[in-house]
Short mmCIF file of C-alpha atoms in Angstrom, two decimals:
data_model
loop_
_atom_site.label_atom_id
_atom_site.label_comp_id
_atom_site.label_asym_id
_atom_site.label_seq_id
_atom_site.Cartn_x
_atom_site.Cartn_y
_atom_site.Cartn_z
CA UNK A 285 105.10 95.87 89.36
CA UNK A 286 104.31 97.96 92.39
CA UNK A 287 100.92 98.46 93.99
CA UNK A 288 99.41 100.05 97.07
CA UNK A 289 96.35 99.00 99.04
CA UNK A 290 94.63 101.30 101.48
CA UNK A 291 92.36 99.04 103.42
CA UNK A 292 89.80 101.60 104.55
CA UNK A 293 88.01 104.02 102.27
CA UNK A 294 86.64 105.99 105.24
CA UNK A 295 87.69 106.25 108.87
CA UNK A 296 85.36 108.16 111.21
CA UNK A 297 86.80 109.21 114.56
CA UNK A 298 86.01 111.61 117.36
CA UNK A 299 88.19 114.60 118.06
CA UNK A 300 91.14 113.87 120.39
CA UNK A 301 90.95 110.13 119.69
CA UNK A 302 93.91 108.26 118.20
CA UNK A 303 93.78 107.12 114.60
CA UNK A 304 95.58 104.67 112.35
CA UNK A 305 95.24 104.68 108.57
CA UNK A 306 96.41 101.46 107.02
CA UNK A 307 98.56 101.04 103.95
CA UNK A 308 100.04 97.88 102.45
CA UNK A 309 102.25 97.73 99.42
CA UNK A 310 103.39 95.11 96.99
CA UNK A 311 106.83 95.15 95.45
CA UNK A 312 109.63 92.71 94.84
CA UNK A 313 112.36 95.33 95.20
CA UNK A 314 113.30 98.13 97.56
CA UNK A 315 110.59 100.72 98.07
CA UNK A 316 110.24 104.35 98.98
CA UNK A 317 106.99 105.18 100.73
CA UNK A 318 105.02 108.38 101.05
CA UNK A 319 101.89 109.70 102.71
CA UNK A 320 100.14 112.68 101.16
CA UNK A 321 97.16 114.63 102.51
CA UNK A 322 94.50 116.38 100.46
CA UNK A 323 92.37 118.95 102.27
CA UNK A 324 89.00 119.81 100.72
CA UNK A 325 89.35 121.59 97.38
CA UNK A 326 93.13 121.59 97.53
CA UNK A 327 96.01 119.76 95.92
CA UNK A 328 98.04 117.08 97.66
CA UNK A 329 100.83 117.91 100.08
CA UNK A 330 103.46 115.65 101.55
CA UNK A 331 102.93 114.49 105.14
CA UNK A 332 105.99 112.27 105.45
CA UNK A 333 108.17 109.83 103.57
CA UNK A 334 110.34 106.81 104.21
CA UNK A 335 113.50 106.45 102.15
CA UNK A 336 115.84 104.48 104.41
CA UNK A 337 117.12 104.30 107.96
CA UNK A 338 114.83 104.45 110.97
CA UNK A 339 111.55 102.68 110.33
CA UNK A 340 109.60 105.23 112.37
CA UNK A 341 109.09 108.39 110.37
CA UNK A 342 107.72 111.61 111.79
CA UNK A 343 105.89 114.08 109.61
CA UNK A 344 104.02 117.34 109.81
CA UNK A 345 100.98 118.05 111.99
CA UNK A 346 101.87 115.35 114.53
CA UNK A 347 101.56 112.40 112.16
CA UNK A 348 103.98 109.49 112.09
CA UNK A 349 104.26 106.25 110.16
CA UNK A 350 106.10 103.01 110.65
CA UNK A 351 107.69 101.03 107.85
CA UNK A 352 107.34 97.29 108.41
CA UNK A 353 109.17 95.34 105.75
CA UNK A 354 108.02 91.89 106.89
CA UNK A 355 104.37 92.98 106.85
CA UNK A 356 104.87 95.17 103.76
CA UNK A 357 103.02 97.94 105.55
CA UNK A 358 103.38 101.66 106.13
CA UNK A 359 100.55 102.63 108.48
CA UNK A 360 99.95 106.26 109.39
CA UNK A 361 99.16 107.21 112.98
CA UNK A 362 98.29 110.20 115.08
CA UNK A 363 97.77 109.97 118.85
CA UNK A 364 95.11 112.70 119.04
CA UNK A 365 93.27 114.07 116.01
CA UNK A 366 91.75 117.50 115.50
CA UNK A 367 88.78 118.59 113.45
CA UNK A 368 91.25 120.20 111.06
CA UNK A 369 92.71 116.77 110.24
CA UNK A 370 89.57 115.97 108.26
CA UNK A 371 90.95 115.25 104.80
CA UNK A 372 91.73 112.49 102.37
CA UNK A 373 95.01 110.66 102.90
CA UNK A 374 96.93 108.88 100.17
CA UNK A 375 99.67 106.34 100.56
CA UNK A 376 102.12 106.10 97.65
CA UNK A 377 105.06 103.93 96.67
CA UNK A 378 107.94 104.22 94.30
CA UNK A 379 110.48 101.49 93.66
CA UNK A 380 114.14 101.93 92.99
CA UNK A 381 114.82 103.07 89.44
CA UNK A 382 111.14 103.45 88.57
CA UNK A 383 109.92 106.96 88.06
CA UNK A 384 106.19 106.51 88.54
CA UNK A 385 104.71 107.20 91.95
CA UNK A 386 101.86 104.74 92.48
CA UNK A 387 99.04 105.94 94.73
CA UNK A 388 96.53 104.04 96.77
CA UNK A 389 92.84 104.83 96.39
CA UNK A 390 92.80 107.08 99.42
CA UNK A 391 91.29 107.04 102.92
CA UNK A 392 88.89 109.73 103.97
CA UNK A 393 89.46 110.69 107.61
CA UNK A 394 86.33 112.20 109.12
CA UNK A 395 86.87 113.84 112.51
CA UNK A 396 83.78 114.85 114.44
CA UNK A 397 83.41 116.73 117.75
CA UNK B 25 106.39 131.72 96.73
CA UNK B 26 107.32 128.30 95.40
CA UNK B 27 104.31 126.81 93.71
CA UNK B 28 102.71 124.85 90.92
CA UNK B 29 99.89 126.67 89.17
CA UNK B 30 97.20 125.29 86.91
CA UNK B 31 94.68 127.01 84.68
CA UNK B 32 91.81 126.90 84.43
CA UNK B 33 90.68 125.61 87.81
CA UNK B 34 87.23 124.68 86.50
CA UNK B 35 86.22 123.87 82.94
CA UNK B 36 83.01 122.69 81.31
CA UNK B 37 83.25 121.69 77.67
CA UNK B 38 81.54 119.54 75.07
CA UNK B 39 82.63 116.32 73.45
CA UNK B 40 85.21 116.82 70.73
CA UNK B 41 86.18 120.41 71.48
CA UNK B 42 89.95 120.59 71.91
CA UNK B 43 91.20 122.02 75.16
CA UNK B 44 94.47 122.70 76.95
CA UNK B 45 95.11 122.80 80.67
CA UNK B 46 98.23 124.73 81.52
CA UNK B 47 100.69 123.90 84.28
CA UNK B 48 103.59 126.02 85.42
CA UNK B 49 106.13 125.71 88.23
CA UNK B 50 108.57 128.31 89.52
CA UNK B 51 110.97 125.98 91.34
CA UNK B 52 113.24 125.10 88.41
CA UNK B 53 112.13 121.47 88.70
CA UNK B 54 113.21 118.98 86.06
CA UNK B 55 110.45 116.40 86.60
CA UNK B 56 106.79 117.16 85.93
CA UNK B 57 103.76 114.96 85.64
CA UNK B 58 100.01 114.91 85.18
CA UNK B 59 97.55 112.84 87.20
CA UNK B 60 93.83 112.33 87.12
CA UNK B 61 91.86 111.66 90.27
CA UNK B 62 88.62 109.73 90.16
CA UNK B 63 86.46 108.59 93.09
CA UNK B 64 87.51 105.21 94.38
CA UNK B 65 90.50 105.04 92.04
CA UNK B 66 92.96 107.42 93.68
CA UNK B 67 95.45 109.23 91.48
CA UNK B 68 96.65 107.75 88.23
CA UNK B 69 99.51 109.13 86.23
CA UNK B 70 98.75 110.27 82.68
CA UNK B 71 102.11 111.50 81.38
CA UNK B 72 105.39 112.62 82.83
CA UNK B 73 108.42 114.57 81.70
CA UNK B 74 111.96 114.19 82.97
CA UNK B 75 113.17 117.38 81.31
CA UNK B 76 112.65 119.68 78.36
CA UNK B 77 111.59 117.76 75.26
CA UNK B 78 111.56 114.46 77.21
CA UNK B 79 108.11 113.05 77.86
CA UNK B 80 106.72 109.57 78.42
CA UNK B 81 103.42 107.81 79.02
CA UNK B 82 102.13 107.04 82.47
CA UNK B 83 99.46 104.54 83.37
CA UNK B 84 96.48 106.13 81.57
CA UNK B 85 97.75 108.14 78.57
CA UNK B 86 94.96 107.39 76.08
CA UNK B 87 93.21 110.52 74.83
CA UNK B 88 95.85 112.92 76.14
CA UNK B 89 98.91 114.71 74.78
CA UNK B 90 101.60 116.73 76.48
CA UNK B 91 104.55 118.88 75.50
CA UNK B 92 107.57 120.25 77.36
CA UNK B 93 109.10 123.05 75.37
CA UNK B 94 110.18 125.03 78.42
CA UNK B 95 111.33 123.77 81.78
CA UNK B 96 108.64 125.57 83.74
CA UNK B 97 105.60 124.64 81.63
CA UNK B 98 103.92 121.30 81.01
CA UNK B 99 100.52 121.67 79.32
CA UNK B 100 98.01 118.85 79.07
CA UNK B 101 96.13 118.68 75.79
CA UNK B 102 92.86 116.90 75.12
CA UNK B 103 92.50 116.86 71.34
CA UNK B 104 88.97 115.43 71.33
CA UNK B 105 87.60 115.23 74.86
CA UNK B 106 85.05 112.57 75.75
CA UNK B 107 82.78 112.25 78.80
CA UNK B 108 85.03 109.57 80.33
CA UNK B 109 87.70 112.25 80.69
CA UNK B 110 85.52 114.10 83.17
CA UNK B 111 87.79 114.14 86.19
CA UNK B 112 89.95 116.15 88.56
CA UNK B 113 93.41 116.75 87.12
CA UNK B 114 96.59 117.52 89.02
CA UNK B 115 99.93 118.67 87.77
CA UNK B 116 102.96 117.91 89.93
CA UNK B 117 106.68 118.63 89.85
CA UNK B 118 109.83 117.56 91.64
CA UNK B 119 113.43 118.64 91.50
CA UNK B 120 114.44 115.59 89.55
CA UNK B 121 113.37 112.07 88.76
CA UNK B 122 114.95 110.49 91.86
CA UNK B 123 113.04 107.93 93.83
CA UNK B 124 113.05 109.88 97.08
CA UNK B 125 112.03 113.20 95.62
CA UNK B 126 108.96 114.95 96.98
CA UNK B 127 106.36 115.88 94.40
CA UNK B 128 104.67 119.26 94.70
CA UNK B 129 101.11 119.40 93.47
CA UNK B 130 99.07 122.11 91.84
CA UNK B 131 95.59 123.00 93.13
CA UNK B 132 93.79 120.88 90.55
CA UNK B 133 91.58 121.44 87.51
CA UNK B 134 88.07 120.09 87.60
CA UNK B 135 86.93 119.15 84.09
CA UNK B 136 83.40 118.27 82.99
CA UNK B 137 82.93 116.97 79.45
CA UNK B 138 79.32 116.95 78.29
#
């Protein structure tokens, strides 16, 4: 079975500060990892995904994530956040041959001036 | 514009009154699914469909039905809604079932069952 743990339910930061949102997964087989963002009153949209190859993945809006197989992690980072980055962020995992995308419980990023 | 649409966006109903939430995509996607989002629980999959007339249960299917008679539409049916089905519902689609496929989400339907 696959599972995802997002270690922080809320992360408050000041504008222009760096941020890291943590995600750990559990799976005994190869994984495909995703980060989605949900802005207030909207559906989810894909930020970035890791399928294979380079472990550093760049996404939209200046976000990037690093796949670490030994730590079973896929943390999301941004070097300088904006007020407009305030949203809920979901990490998700899918394993080879399994159709369900399993989501973490989400991390609310709160950016203040 | 490529999109997933859901209707209605907001719905208040009473226990036991059958309702249907529609979902439609215009991207010719094969794979469609329904999720519910609850505070502190993230998104959980209710049902999914790999193509027309092919549907299967997700993680929390109890109390829900779906059908896939046309490729573009994937309605969610609550035959006898109960208060524990009060939630935010999302429909999603992707080109196919593949593990690396990006899912595109609708705007959500907020349901309150009294």
